[in-house]
The first five atom37 places (N, CA, C, CB, O) and aatype in JSON, in Angstrom:
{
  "aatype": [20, 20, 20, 20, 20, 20, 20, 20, 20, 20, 20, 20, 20, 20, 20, 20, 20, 20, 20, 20, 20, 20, 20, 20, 20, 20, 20, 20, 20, 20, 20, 20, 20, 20, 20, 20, 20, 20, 20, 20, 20, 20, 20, 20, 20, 20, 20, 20, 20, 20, 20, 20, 20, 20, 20, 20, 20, 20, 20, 20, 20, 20, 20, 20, 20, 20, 20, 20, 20, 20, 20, 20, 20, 20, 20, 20, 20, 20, 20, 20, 20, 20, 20, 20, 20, 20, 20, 20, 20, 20, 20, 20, 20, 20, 20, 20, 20, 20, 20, 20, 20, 20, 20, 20, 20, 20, 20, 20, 20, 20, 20, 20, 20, 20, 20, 20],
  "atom_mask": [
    [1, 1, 1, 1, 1],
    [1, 1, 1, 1, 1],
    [1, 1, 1, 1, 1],
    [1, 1, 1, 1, 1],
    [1, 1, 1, 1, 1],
    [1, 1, 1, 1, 1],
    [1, 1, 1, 1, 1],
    [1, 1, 1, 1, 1],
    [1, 1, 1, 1, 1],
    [1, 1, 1, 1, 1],
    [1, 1, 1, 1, 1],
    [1, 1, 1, 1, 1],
    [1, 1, 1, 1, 1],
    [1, 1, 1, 1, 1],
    [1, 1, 1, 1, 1],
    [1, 1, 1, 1, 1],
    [1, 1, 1, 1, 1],
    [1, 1, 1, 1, 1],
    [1, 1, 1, 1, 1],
    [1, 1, 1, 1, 1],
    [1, 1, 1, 1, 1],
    [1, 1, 1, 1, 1],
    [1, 1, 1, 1, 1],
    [1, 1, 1, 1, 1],
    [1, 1, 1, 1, 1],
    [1, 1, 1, 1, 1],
    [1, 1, 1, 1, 1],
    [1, 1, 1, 1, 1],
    [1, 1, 1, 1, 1],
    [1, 1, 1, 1, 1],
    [1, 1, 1, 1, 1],
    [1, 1, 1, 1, 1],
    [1, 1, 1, 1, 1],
    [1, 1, 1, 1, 1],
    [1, 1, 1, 1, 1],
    [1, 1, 1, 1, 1],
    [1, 1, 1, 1, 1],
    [1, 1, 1, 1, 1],
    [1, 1, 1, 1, 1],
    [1, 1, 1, 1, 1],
    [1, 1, 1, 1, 1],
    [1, 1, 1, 1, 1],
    [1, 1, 1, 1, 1],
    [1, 1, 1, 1, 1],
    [1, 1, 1, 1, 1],
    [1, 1, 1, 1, 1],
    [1, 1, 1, 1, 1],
    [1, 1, 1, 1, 1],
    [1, 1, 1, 1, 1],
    [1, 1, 1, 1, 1],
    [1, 1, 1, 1, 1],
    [1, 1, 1, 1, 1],
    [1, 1, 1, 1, 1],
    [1, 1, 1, 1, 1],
    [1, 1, 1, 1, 1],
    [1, 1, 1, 1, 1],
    [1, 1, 1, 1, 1],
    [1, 1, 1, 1, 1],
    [1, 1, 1, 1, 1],
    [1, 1, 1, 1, 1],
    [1, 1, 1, 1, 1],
    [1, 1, 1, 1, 1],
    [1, 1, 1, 1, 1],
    [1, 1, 1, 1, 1],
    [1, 1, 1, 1, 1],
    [1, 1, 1, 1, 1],
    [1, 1, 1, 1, 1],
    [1, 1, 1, 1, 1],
    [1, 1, 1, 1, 1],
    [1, 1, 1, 1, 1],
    [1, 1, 1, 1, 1],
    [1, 1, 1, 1, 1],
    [1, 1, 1, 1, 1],
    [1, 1, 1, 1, 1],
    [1, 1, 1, 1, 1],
    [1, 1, 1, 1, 1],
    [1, 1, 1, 1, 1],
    [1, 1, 1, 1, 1],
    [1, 1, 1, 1, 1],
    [1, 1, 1, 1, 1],
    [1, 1, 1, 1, 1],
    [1, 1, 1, 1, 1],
    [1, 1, 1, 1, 1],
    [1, 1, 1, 1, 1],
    [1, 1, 1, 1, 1],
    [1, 1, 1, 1, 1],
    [1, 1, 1, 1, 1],
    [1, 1, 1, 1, 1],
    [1, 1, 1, 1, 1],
    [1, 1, 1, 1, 1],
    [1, 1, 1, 1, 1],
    [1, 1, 1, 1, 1],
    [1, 1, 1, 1, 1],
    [1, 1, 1, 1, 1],
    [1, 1, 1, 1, 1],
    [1, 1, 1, 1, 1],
    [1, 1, 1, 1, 1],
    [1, 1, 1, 1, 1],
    [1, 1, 1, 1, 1],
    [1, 1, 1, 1, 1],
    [1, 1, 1, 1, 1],
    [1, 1, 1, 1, 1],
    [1, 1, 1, 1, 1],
    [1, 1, 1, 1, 1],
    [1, 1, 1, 1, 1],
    [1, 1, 1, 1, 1],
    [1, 1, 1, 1, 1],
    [1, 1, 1, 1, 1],
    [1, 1, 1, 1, 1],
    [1, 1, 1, 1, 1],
    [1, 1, 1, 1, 1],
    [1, 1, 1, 1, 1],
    [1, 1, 1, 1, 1],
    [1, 1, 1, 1, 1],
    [1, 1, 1, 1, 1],
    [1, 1, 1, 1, 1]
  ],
  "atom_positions": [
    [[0.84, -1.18, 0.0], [0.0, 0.0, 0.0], [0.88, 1.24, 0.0], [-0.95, 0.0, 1.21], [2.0, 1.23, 0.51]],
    [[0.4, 2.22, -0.54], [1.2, 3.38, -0.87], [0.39, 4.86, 0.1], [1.15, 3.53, -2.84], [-0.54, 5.22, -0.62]],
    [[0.41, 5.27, 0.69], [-0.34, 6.32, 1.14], [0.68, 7.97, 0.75], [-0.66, 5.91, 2.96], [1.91, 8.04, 0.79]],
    [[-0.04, 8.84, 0.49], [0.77, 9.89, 0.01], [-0.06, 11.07, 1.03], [0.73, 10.1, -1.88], [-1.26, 11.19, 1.28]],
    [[1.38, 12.02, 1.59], [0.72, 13.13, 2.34], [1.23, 13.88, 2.27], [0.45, 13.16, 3.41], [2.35, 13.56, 1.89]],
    [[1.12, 14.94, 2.43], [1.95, 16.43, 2.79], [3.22, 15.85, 3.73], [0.8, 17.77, 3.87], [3.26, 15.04, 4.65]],
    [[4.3, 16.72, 2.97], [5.55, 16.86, 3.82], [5.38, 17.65, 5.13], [6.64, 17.56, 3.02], [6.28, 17.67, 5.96]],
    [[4.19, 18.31, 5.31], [4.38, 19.05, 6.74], [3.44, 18.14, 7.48], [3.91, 20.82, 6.84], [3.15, 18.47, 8.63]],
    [[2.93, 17.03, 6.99], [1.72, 15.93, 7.65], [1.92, 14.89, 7.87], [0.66, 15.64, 7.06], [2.34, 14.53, 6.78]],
    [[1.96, 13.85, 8.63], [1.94, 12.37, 8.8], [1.03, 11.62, 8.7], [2.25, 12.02, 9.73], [-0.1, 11.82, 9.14]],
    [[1.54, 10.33, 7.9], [0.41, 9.45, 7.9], [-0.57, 9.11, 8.86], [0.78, 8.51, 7.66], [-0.37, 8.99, 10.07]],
    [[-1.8, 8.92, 8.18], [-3.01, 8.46, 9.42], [-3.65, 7.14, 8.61], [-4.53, 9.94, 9.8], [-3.77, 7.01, 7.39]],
    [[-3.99, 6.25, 9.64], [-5.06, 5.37, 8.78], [-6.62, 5.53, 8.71], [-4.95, 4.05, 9.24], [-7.5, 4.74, 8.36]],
    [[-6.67, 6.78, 9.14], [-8.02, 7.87, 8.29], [-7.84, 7.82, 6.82], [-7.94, 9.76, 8.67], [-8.7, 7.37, 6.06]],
    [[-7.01, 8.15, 6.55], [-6.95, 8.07, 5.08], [-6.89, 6.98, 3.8], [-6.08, 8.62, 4.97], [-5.71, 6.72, 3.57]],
    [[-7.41, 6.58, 3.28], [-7.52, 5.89, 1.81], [-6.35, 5.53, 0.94], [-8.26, 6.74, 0.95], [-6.39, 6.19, -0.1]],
    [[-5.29, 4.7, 1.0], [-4.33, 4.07, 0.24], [-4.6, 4.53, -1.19], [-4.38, 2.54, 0.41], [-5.62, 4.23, -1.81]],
    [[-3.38, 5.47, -1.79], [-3.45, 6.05, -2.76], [-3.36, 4.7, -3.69], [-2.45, 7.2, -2.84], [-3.72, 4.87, -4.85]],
    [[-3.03, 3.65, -3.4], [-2.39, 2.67, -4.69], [-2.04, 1.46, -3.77], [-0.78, 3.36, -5.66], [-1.12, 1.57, -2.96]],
    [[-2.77, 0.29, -3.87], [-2.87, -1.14, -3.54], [-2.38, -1.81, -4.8], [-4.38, -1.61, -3.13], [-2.54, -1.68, -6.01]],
    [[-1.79, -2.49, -4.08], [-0.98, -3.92, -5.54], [-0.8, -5.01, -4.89], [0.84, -3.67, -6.37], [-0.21, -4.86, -3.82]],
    [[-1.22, -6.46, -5.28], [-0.75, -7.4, -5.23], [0.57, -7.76, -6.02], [-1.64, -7.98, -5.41], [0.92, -7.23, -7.07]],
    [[1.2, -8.69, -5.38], [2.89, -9.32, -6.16], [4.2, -8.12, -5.89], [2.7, -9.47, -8.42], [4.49, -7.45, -4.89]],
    [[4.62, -8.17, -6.82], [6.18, -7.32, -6.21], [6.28, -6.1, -7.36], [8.02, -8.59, -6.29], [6.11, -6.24, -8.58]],
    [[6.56, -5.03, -6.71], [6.99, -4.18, -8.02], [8.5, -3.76, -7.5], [5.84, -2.64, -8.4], [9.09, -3.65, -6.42]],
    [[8.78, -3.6, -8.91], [10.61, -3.05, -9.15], [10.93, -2.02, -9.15], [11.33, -3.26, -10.27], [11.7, -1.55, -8.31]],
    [[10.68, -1.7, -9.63], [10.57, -0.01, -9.63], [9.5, 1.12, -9.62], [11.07, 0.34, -10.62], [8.64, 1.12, -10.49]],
    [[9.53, 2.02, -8.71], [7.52, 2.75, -8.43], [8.56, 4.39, -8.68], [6.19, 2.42, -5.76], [9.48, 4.79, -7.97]],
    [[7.98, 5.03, -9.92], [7.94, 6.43, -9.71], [7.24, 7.44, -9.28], [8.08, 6.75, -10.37], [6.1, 7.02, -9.15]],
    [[7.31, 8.97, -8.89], [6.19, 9.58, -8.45], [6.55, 10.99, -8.71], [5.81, 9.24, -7.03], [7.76, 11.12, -8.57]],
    [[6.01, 12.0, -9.0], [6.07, 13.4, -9.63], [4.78, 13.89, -8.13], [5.4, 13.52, -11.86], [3.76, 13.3, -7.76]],
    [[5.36, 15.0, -7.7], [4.4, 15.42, -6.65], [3.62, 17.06, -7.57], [5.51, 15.76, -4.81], [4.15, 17.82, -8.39]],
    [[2.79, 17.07, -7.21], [1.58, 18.35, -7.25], [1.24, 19.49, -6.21], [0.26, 17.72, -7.3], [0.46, 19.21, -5.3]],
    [[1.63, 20.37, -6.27], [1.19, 20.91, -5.16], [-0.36, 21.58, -5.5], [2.32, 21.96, -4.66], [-0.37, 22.32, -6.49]],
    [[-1.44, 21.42, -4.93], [-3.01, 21.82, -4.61], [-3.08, 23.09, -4.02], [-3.77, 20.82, -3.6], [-2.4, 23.01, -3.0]],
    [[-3.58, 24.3, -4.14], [-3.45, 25.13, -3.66], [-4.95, 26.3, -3.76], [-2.18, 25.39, -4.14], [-5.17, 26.79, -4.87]],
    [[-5.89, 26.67, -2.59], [-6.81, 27.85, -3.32], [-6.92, 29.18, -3.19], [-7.93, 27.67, -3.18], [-6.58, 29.82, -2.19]],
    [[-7.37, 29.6, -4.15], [-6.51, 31.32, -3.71], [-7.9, 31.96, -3.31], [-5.52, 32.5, -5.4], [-8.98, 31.43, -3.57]],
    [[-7.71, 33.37, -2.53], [-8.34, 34.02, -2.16], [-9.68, 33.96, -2.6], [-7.81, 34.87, -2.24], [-10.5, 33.56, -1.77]],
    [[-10.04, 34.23, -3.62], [-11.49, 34.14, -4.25], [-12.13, 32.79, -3.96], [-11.45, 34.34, -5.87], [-13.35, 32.87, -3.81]],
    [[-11.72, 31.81, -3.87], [-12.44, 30.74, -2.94], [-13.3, 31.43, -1.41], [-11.07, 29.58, -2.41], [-14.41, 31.01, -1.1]],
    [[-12.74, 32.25, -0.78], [-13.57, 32.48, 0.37], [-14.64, 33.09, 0.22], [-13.03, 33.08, 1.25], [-15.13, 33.52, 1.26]],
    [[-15.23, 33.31, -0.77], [-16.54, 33.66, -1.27], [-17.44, 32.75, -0.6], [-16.67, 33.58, -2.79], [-18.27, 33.09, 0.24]],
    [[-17.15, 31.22, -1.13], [-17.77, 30.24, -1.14], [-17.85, 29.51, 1.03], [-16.83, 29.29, -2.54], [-17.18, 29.85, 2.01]],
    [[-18.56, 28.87, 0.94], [-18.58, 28.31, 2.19], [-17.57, 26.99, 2.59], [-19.97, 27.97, 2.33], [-17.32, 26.17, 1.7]],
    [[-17.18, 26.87, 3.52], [-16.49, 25.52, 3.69], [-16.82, 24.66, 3.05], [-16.5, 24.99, 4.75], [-16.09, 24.09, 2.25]],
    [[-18.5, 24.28, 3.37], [-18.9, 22.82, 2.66], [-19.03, 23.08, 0.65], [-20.88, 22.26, 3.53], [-18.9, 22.15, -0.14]],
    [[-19.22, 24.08, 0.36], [-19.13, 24.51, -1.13], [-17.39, 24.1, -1.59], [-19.55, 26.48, -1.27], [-17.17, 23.73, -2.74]],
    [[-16.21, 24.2, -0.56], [-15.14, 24.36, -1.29], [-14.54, 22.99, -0.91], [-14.29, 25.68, -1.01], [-13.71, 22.28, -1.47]],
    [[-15.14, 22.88, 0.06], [-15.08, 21.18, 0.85], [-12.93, 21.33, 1.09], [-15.91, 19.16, -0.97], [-12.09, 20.53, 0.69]],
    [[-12.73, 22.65, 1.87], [-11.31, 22.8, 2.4], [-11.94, 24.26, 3.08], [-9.78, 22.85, 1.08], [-12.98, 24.9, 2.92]],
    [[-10.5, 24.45, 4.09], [-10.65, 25.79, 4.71], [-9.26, 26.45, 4.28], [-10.93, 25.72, 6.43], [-8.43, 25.88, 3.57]],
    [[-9.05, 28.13, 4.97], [-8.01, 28.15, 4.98], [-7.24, 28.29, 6.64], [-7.86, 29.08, 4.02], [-7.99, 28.21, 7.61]],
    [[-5.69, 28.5, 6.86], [-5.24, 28.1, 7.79], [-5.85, 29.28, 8.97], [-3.74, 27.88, 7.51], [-5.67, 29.12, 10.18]],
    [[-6.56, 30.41, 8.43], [-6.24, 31.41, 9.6], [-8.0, 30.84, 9.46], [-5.42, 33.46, 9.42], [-8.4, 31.91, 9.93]],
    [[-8.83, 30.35, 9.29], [-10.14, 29.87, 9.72], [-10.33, 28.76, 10.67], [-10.78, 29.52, 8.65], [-11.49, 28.52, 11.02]],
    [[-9.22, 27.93, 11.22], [-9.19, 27.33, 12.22], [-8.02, 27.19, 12.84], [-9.67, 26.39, 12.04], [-7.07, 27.05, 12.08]],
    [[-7.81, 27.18, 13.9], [-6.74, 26.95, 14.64], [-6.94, 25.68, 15.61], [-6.45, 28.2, 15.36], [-7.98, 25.37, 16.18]],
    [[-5.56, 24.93, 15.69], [-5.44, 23.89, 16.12], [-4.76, 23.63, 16.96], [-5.3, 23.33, 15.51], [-3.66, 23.37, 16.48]],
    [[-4.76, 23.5, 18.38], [-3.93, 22.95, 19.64], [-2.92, 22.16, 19.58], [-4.6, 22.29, 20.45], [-1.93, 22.41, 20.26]],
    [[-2.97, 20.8, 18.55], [-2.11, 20.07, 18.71], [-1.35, 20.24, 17.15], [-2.67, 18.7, 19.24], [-1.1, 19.13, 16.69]],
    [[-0.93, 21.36, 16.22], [-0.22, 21.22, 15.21], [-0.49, 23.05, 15.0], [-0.78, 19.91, 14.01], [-1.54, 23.68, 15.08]],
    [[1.19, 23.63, 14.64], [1.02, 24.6, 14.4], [0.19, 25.11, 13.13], [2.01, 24.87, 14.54], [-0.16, 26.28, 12.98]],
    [[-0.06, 24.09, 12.24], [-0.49, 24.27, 10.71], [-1.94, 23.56, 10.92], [0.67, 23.4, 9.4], [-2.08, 22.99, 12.0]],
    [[-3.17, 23.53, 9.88], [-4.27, 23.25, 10.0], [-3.7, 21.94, 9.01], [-5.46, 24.41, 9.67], [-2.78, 22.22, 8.24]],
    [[-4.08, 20.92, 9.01], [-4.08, 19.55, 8.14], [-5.01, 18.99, 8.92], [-2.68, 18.6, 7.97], [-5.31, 19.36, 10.06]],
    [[-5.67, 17.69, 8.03], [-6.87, 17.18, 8.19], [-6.62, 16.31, 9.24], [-7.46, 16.62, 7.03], [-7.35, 16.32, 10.22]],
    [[-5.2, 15.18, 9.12], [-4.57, 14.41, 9.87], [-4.58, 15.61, 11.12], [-3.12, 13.8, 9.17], [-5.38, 15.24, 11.98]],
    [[-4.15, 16.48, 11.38], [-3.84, 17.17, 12.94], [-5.21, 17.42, 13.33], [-2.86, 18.74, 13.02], [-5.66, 17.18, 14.45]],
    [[-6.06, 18.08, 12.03], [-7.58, 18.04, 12.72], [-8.18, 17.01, 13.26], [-8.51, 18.36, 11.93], [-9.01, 17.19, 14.14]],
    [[-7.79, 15.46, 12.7], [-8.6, 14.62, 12.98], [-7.8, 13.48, 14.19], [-9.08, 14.05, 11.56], [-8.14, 12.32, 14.38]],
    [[-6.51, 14.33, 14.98], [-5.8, 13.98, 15.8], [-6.81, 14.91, 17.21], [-4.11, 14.36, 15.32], [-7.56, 14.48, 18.09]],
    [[-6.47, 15.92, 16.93], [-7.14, 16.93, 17.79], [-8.41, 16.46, 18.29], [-7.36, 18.21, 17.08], [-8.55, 16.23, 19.49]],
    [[-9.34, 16.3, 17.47], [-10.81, 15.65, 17.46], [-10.77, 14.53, 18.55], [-11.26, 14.95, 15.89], [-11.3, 14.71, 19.65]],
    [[-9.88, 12.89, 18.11], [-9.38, 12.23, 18.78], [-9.09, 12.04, 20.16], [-8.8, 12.24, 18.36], [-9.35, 11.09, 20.89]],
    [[-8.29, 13.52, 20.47], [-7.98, 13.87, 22.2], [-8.57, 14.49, 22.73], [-6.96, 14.42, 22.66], [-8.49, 14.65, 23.94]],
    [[-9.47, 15.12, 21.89], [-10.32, 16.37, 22.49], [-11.94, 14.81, 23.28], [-11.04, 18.1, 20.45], [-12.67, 14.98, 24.25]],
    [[-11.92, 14.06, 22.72], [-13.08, 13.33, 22.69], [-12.25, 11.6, 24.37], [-13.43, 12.74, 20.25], [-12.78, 10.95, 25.27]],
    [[-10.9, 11.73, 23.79], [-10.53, 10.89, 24.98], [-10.65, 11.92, 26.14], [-8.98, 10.19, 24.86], [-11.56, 11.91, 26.98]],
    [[-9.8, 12.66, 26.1], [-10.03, 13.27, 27.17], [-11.02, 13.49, 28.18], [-9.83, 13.97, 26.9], [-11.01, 13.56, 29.41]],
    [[-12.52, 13.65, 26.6], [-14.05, 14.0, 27.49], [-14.37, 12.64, 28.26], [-15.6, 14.42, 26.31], [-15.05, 12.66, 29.28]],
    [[-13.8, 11.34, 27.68], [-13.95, 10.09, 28.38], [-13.46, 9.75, 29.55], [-13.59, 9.27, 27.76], [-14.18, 9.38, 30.48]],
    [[-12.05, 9.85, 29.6], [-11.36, 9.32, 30.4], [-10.24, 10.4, 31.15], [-10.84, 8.22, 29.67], [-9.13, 10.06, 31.56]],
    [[-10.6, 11.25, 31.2], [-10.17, 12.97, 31.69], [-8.68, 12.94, 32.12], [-11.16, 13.63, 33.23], [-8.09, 13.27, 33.14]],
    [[-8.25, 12.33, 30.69], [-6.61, 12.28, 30.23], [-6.21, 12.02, 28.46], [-5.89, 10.81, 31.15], [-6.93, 11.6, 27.56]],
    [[-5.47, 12.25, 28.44], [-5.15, 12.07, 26.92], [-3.87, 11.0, 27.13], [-4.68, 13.73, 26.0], [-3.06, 11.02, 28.06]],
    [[-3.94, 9.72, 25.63], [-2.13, 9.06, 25.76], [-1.0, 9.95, 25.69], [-1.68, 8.04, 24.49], [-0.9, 11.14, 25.42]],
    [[-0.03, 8.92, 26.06], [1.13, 9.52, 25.87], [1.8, 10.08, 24.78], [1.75, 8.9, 26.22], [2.8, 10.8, 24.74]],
    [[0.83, 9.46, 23.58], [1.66, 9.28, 22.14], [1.14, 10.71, 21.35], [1.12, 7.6, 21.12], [1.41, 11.1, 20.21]],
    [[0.24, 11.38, 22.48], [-0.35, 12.66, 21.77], [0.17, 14.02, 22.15], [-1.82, 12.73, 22.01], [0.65, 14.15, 23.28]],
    [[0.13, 14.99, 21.39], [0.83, 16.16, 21.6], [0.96, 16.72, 23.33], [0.04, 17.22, 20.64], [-0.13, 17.0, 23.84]],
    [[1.58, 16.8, 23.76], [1.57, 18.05, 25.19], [0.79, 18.93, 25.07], [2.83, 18.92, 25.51], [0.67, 19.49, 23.97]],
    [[0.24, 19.21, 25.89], [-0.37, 20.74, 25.7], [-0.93, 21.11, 27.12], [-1.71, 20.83, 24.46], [-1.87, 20.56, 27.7]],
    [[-0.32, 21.97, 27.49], [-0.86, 22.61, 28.95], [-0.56, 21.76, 30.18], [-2.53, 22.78, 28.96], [0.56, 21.25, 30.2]],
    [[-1.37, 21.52, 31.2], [-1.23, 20.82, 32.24], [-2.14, 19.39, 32.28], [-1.49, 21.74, 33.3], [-2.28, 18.78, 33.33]],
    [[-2.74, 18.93, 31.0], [-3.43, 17.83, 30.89], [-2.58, 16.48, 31.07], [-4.08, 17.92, 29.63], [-1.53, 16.06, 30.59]],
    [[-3.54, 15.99, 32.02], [-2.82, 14.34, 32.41], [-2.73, 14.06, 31.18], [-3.7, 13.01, 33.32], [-3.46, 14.4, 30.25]],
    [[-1.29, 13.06, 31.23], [-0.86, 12.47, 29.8], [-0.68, 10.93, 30.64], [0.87, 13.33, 28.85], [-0.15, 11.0, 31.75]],
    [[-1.1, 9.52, 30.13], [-1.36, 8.44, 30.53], [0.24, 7.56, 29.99], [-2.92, 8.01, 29.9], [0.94, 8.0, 29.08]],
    [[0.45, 6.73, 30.5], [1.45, 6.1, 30.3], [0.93, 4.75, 29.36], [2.11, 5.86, 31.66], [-0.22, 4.37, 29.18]],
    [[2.23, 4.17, 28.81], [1.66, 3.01, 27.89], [0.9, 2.21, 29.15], [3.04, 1.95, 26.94], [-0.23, 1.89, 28.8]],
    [[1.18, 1.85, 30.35], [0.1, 1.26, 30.82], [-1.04, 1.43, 30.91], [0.18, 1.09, 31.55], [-1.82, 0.48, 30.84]],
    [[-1.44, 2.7, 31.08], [-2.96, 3.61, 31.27], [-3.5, 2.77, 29.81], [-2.86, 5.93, 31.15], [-4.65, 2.32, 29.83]],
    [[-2.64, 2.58, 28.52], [-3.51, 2.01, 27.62], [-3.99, 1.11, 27.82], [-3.22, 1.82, 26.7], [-5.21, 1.18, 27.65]],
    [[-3.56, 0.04, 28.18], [-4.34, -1.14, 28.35], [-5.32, -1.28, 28.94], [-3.86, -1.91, 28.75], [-6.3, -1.82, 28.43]],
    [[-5.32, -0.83, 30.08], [-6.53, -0.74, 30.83], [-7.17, 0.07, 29.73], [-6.45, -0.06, 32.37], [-7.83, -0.63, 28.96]],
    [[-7.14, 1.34, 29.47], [-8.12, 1.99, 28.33], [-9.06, 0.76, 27.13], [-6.91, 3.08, 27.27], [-10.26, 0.56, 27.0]],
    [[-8.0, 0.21, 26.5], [-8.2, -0.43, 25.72], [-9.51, -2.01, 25.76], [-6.87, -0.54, 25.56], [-10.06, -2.72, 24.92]],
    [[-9.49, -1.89, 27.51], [-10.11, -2.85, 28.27], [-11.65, -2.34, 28.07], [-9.52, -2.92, 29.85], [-12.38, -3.32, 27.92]],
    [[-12.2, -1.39, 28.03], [-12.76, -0.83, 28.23], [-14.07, -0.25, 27.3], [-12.0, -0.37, 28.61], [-13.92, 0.78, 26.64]],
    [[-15.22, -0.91, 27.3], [-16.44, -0.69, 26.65], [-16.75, 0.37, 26.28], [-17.32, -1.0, 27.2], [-17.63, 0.39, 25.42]],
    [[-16.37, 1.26, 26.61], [-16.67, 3.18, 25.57], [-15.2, 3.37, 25.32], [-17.48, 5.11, 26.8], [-14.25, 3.96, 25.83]],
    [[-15.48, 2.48, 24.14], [-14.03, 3.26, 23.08], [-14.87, 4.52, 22.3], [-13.17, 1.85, 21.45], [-16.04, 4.4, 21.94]],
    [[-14.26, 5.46, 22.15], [-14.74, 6.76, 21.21], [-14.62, 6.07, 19.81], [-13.64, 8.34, 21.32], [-13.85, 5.22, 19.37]],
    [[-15.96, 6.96, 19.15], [-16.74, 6.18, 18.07], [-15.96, 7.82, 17.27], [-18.99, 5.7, 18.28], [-16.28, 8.9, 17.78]],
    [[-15.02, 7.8, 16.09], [-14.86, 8.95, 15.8], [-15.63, 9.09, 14.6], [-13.57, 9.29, 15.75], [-15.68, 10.17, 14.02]]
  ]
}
């Protein structure tokens, strides 16, 4: 599986495998694109342009707006409301309990997993 993201973004398995193959390949090339919308898009509404831009949301856990940090944020913002801590493996931020790999297990034990 091939997943492709922004150099300022990390993979998530939110996202959709750009390119599945069975058997072996030898050689894989790739030419990148950069996507970009300019000003005159803000005419339109979020759900019309189906993107935002960076100064229309701000995000706690990533200095830049990406969907992956939005949909990280979402993630801790929603453990937290559960279990009134966030893991270890998630950004710092402020004075919020941060759980140790043990705290996971027990988490993981546990009948209200967040439905994202």
């Amino acid at each position: 599986m091939v997943y492709l993201h922004s150099a300022e973004d990390y993979p998530s398995f939110d996202l959709e495998p750009q390119l599945v193959w069975l058997g072996q390949i030898a050689k894989m090339f790739f030419s990148s694109k950069d996507t970009y919308t300019t000003d005159n898009a803000r005419q339109l509404s979020v759900a019309q342009r189906k993107c935002i831009f960076e100064d229309e949301r701000r995000l706690i856990t990533a200095p830049k707006y990406t969907y992956v940090a939005c949909m990280l944020q979402c993630r801790m913002h929603k453990t937290l409301h559960m279990c009134a801590c966030v893991p270890h493996f998630y950004p710092k931020i402020g004075n919020r309990n941060q759980n140790s790999p043990h705290h996971i297990i027990i988490q993981s034990d546990s009948k209200r997993i967040p439905q994202i």
